CSV table of C-alpha atoms and ligand atoms in Angstrom, one decimal:
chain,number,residue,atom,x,y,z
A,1,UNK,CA,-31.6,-15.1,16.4
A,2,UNK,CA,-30.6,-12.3,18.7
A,3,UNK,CA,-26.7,-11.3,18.8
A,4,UNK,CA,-26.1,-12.9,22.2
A,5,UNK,CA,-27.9,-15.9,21.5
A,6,UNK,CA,-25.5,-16.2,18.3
A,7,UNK,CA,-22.3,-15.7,21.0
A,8,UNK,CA,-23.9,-18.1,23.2
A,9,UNK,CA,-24.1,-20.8,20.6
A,10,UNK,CA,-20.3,-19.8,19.2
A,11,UNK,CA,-19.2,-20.9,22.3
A,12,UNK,CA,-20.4,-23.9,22.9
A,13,UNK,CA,-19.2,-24.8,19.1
A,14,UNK,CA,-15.9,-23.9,19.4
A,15,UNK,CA,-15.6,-25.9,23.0
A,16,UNK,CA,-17.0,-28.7,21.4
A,17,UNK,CA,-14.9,-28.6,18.0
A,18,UNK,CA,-11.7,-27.8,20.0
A,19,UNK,CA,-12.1,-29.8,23.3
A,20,UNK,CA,-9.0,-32.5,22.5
A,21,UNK,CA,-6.7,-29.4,21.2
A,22,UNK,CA,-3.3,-29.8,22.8
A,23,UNK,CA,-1.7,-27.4,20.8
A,24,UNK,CA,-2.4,-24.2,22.5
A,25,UNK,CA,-5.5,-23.3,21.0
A,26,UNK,CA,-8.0,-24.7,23.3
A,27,UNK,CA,-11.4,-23.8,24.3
A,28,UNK,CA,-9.4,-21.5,27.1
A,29,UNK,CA,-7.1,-19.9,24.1
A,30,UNK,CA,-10.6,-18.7,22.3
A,31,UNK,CA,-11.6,-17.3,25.8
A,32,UNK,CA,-9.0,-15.1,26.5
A,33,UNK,CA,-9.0,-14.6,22.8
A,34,UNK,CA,-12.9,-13.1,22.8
A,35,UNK,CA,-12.6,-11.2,26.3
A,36,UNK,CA,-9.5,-9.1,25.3
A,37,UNK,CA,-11.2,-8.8,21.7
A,38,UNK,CA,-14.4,-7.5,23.3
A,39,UNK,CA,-11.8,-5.1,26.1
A,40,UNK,CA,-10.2,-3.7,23.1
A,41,UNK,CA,-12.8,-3.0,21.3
A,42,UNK,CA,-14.7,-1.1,24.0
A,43,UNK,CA,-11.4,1.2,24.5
A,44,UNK,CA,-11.2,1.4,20.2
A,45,UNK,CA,-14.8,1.7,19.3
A,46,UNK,CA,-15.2,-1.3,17.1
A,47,UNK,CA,-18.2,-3.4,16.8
A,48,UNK,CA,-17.8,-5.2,19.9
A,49,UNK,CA,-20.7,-8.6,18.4
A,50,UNK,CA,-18.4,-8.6,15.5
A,51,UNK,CA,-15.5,-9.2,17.2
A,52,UNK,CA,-16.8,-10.9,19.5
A,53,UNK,CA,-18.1,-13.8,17.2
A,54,UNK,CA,-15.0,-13.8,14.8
A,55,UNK,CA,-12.4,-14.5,18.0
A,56,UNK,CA,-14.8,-17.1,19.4
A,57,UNK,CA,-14.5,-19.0,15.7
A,58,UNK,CA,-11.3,-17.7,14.9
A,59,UNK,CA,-8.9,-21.0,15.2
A,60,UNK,CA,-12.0,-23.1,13.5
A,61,UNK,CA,-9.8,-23.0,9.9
A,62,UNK,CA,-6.5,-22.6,10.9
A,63,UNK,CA,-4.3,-24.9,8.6
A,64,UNK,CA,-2.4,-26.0,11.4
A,65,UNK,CA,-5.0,-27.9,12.9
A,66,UNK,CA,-7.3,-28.5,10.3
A,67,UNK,CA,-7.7,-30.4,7.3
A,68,UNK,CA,-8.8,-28.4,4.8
A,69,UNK,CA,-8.8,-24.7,4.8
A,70,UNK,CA,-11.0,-24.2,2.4
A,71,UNK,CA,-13.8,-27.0,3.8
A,72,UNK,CA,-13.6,-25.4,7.3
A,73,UNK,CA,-14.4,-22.4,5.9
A,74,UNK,CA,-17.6,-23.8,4.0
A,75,UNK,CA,-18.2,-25.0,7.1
A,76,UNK,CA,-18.1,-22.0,9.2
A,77,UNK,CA,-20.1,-20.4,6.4
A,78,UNK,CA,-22.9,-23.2,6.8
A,79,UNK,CA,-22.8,-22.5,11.2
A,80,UNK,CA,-22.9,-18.5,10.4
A,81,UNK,CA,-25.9,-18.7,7.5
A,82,UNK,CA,-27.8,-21.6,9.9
A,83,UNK,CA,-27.4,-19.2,13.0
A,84,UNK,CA,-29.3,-16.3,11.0
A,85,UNK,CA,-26.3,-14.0,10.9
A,86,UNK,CA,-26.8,-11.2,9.1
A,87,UNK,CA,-25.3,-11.5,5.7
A,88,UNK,CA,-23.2,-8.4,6.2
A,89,UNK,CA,-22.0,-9.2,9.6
A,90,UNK,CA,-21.4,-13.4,8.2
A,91,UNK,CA,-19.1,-11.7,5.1
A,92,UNK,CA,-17.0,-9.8,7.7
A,93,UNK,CA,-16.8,-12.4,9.7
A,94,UNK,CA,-15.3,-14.8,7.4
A,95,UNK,CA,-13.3,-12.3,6.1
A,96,UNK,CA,-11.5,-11.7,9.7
A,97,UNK,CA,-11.0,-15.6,9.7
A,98,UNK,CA,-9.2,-16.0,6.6
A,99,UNK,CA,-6.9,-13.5,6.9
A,100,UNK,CA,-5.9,-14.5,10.2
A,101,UNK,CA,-5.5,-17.8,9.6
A,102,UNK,CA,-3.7,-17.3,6.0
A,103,UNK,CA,-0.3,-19.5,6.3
A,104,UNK,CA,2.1,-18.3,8.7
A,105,UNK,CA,-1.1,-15.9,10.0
A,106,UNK,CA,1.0,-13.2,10.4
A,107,UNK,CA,1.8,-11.4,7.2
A,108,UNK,CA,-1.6,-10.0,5.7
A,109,UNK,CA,-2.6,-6.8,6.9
A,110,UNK,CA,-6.4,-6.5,8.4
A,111,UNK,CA,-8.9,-4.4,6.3
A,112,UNK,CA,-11.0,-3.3,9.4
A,113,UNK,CA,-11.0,-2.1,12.2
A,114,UNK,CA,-12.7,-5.0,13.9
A,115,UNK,CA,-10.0,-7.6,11.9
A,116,UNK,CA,-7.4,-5.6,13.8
A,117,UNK,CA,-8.6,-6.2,16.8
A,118,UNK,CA,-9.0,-9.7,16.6
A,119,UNK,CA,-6.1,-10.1,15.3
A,120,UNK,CA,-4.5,-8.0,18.4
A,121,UNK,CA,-6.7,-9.9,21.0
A,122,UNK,CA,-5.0,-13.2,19.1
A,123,UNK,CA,-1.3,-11.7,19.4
A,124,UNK,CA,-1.7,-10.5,22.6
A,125,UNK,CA,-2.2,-14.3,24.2
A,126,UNK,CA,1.0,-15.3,21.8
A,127,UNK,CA,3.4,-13.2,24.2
A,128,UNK,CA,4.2,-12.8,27.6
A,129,UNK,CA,4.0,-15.3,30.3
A,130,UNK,CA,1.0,-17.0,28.2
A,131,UNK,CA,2.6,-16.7,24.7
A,132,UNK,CA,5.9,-18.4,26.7
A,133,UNK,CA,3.6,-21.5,28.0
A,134,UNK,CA,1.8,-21.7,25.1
A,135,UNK,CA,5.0,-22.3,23.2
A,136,UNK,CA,6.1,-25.1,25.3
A,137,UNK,CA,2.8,-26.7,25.2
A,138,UNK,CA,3.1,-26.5,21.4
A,139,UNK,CA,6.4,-27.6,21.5
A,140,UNK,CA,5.7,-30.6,23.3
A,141,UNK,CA,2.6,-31.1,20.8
A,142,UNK,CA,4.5,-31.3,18.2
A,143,UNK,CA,7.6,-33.2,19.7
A,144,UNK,CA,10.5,-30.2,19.3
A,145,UNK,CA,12.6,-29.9,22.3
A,146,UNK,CA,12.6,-26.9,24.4
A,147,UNK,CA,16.1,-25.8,23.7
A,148,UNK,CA,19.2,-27.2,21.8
A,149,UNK,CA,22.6,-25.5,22.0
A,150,UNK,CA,24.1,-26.9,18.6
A,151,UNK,CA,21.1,-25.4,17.0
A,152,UNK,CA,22.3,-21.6,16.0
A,153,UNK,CA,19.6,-19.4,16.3
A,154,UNK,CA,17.3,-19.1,13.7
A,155,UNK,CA,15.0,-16.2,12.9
A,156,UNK,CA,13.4,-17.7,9.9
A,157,UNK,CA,12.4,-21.1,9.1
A,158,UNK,CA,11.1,-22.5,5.7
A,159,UNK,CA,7.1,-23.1,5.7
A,160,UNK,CA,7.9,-27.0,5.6
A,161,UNK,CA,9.9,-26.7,8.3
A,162,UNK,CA,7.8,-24.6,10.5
A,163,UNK,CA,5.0,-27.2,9.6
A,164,UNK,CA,6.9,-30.2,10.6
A,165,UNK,CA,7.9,-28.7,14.2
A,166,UNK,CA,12.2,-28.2,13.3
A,167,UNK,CA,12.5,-25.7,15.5
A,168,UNK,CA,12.6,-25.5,19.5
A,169,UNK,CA,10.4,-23.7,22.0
A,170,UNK,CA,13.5,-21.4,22.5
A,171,UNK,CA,14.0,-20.7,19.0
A,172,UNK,CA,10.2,-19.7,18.4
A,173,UNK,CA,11.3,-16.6,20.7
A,174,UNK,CA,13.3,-15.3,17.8
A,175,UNK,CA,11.5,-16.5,14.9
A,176,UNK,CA,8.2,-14.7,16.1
A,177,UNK,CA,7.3,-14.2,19.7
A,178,UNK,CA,10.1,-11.1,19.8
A,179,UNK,CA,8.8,-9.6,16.6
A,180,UNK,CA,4.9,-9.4,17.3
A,181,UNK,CA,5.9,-6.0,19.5
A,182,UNK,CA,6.0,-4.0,16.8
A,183,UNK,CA,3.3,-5.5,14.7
A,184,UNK,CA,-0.2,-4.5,16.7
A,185,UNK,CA,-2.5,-2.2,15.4
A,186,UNK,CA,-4.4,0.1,18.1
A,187,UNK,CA,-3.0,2.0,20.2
A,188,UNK,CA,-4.3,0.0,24.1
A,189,UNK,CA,-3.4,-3.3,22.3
A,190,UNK,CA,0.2,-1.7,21.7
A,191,UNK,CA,0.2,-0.7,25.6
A,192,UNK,CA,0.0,-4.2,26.6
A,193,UNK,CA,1.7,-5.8,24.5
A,194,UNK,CA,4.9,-3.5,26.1
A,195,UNK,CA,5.0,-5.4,29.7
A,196,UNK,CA,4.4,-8.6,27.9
A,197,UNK,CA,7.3,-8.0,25.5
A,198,UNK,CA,9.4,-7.1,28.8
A,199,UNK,CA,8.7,-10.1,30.4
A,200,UNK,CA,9.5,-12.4,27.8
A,201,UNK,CA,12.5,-10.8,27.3
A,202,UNK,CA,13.5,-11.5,31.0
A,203,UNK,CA,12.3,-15.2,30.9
A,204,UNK,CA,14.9,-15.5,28.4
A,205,UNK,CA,17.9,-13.8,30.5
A,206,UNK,CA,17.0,-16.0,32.9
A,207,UNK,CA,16.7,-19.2,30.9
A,208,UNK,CA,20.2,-18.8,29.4
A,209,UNK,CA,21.5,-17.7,32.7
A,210,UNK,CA,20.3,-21.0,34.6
A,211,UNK,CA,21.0,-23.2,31.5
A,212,UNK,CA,24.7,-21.4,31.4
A,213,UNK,CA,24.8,-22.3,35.4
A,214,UNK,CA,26.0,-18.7,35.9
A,215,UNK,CA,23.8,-18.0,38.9
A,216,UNK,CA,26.2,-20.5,40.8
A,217,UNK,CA,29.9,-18.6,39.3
A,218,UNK,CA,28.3,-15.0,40.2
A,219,UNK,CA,28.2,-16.1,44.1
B,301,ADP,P1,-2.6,-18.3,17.0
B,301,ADP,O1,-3.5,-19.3,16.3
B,301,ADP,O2,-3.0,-18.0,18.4
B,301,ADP,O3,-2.2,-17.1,16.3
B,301,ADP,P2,-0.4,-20.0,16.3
B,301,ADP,O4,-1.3,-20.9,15.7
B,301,ADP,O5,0.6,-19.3,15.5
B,301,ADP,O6,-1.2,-19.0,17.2
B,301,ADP,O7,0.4,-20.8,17.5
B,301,ADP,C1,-0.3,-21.3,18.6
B,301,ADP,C2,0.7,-21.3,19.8
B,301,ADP,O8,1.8,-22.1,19.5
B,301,ADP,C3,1.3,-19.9,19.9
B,301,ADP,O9,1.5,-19.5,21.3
B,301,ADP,C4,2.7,-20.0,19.2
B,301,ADP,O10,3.6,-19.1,19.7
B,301,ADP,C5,3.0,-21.4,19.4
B,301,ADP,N1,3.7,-21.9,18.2
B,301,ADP,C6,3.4,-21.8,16.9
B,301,ADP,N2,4.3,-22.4,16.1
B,301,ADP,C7,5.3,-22.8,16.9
B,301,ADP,C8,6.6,-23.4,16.8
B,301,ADP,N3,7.0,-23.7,15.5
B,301,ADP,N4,7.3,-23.7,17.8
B,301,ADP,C9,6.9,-23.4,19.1
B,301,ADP,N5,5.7,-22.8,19.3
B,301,ADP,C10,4.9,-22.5,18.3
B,302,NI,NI1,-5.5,-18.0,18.0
């Protein structure tokens, strides 16, 4: 199978295997996941079908949504080896996926070039005005309110309670969305993640602002 045939097909699985997500990693996520992959790969020099491929199945065994870890892997394994990747290209793939996708997703470092960028494309869309609705619609998901007051702010949460959706949409700000500036790994990806860090940091000026009613006091 040629390598654009294999994309074609990876897309029309991961629409199909994530069309009822509602938790911000929808068939649009993967999208804009796989288009900036393949932008920042052109500007880095990494094996654009490589990237490609591993952001269109990247959220396919992420333990938040699935199952079993360790079955969706198998069964990306099964799609890769039926689709005639080569074995090289399937091992690097699967290799990109599991890291990303280890608990949390944020802590391992990538091994390749290619796994950085993936892992950059997948950042990029958790920050600025994106990352921000993304959050509320995973907040919503999993039934956390968008902001409570007589919660202090937290910066870390326990892996249970990260699970079990005991923080707010707010709170996520602090926990991660402010701390992925400094965690990119080429250089254009670090460029836009700048303006996106910049805006989410006036979203939340004016959030407190309006919820503090201060816009009507300073008139
Ligand atoms: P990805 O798979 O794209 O790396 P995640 O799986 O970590 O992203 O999260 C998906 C989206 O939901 C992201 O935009 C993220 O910021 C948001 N999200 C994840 N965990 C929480 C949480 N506990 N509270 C609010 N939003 C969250
Ligand atoms: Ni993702």
């Amino acid at each position: 199978m040629n390598k654009e045939h294999i994309l074609s097909k990876a897309r029309e699985y991961a629409k199909m295997k994530l069309q009822n997500d509602a938790s911000g990693h929808d068939w649009w996520h993967i999208f804009r996941v796989a288009e900036w992959a393949k932008r920042i790969a052109a500007e880095e020099g990494a094996d654009s079908f490589i990237c490609e491929l591993s952001a269109l199945l990247h959220d396919l065994a992420d333990e938040k949504l699935v199952q079993s870890k360790d079955e969706s892997m198998e069964e990306l394994k099964r799609w890769l080896f039926a689709h005639q990747v080569e074995m090289k290209d399937a091992e690097q793939v699967l290799d990109i996926i599991a890291t990303l996708s280890f608990r949390g997703g944020h802590g391992e470092p990538m091994k390749s070039l290619e796994g950085q960028v993936v892992q950059d494309a997948d950042r990029l869309d958790a920050i600025g005005a994106i990352g921000i609705a993304r959050t509320f619609a995973y907040s919503g998901w999993k039934g956390q309110a968008m902001y409570d007051p007589d919660l202090p702010v937290r910066t870390t949460m326990t892996p249970d309670e990260y699970r079990h959706g005991k923080s707010t949409a707010i709170n996520h700000f602090y926990e991660k969305l402010l701390t992925l500036k400094g965690r990119f790994n080429t250089p254009f990806a670090i460029q836009l993640a700048k303006e996106r860090h910049v805006f989410m940091e006036q979203f939340l000026k004016q959030f407190f602002k309006e919820w503090n009613g201060m816009e009507e006091i300073k008139q």
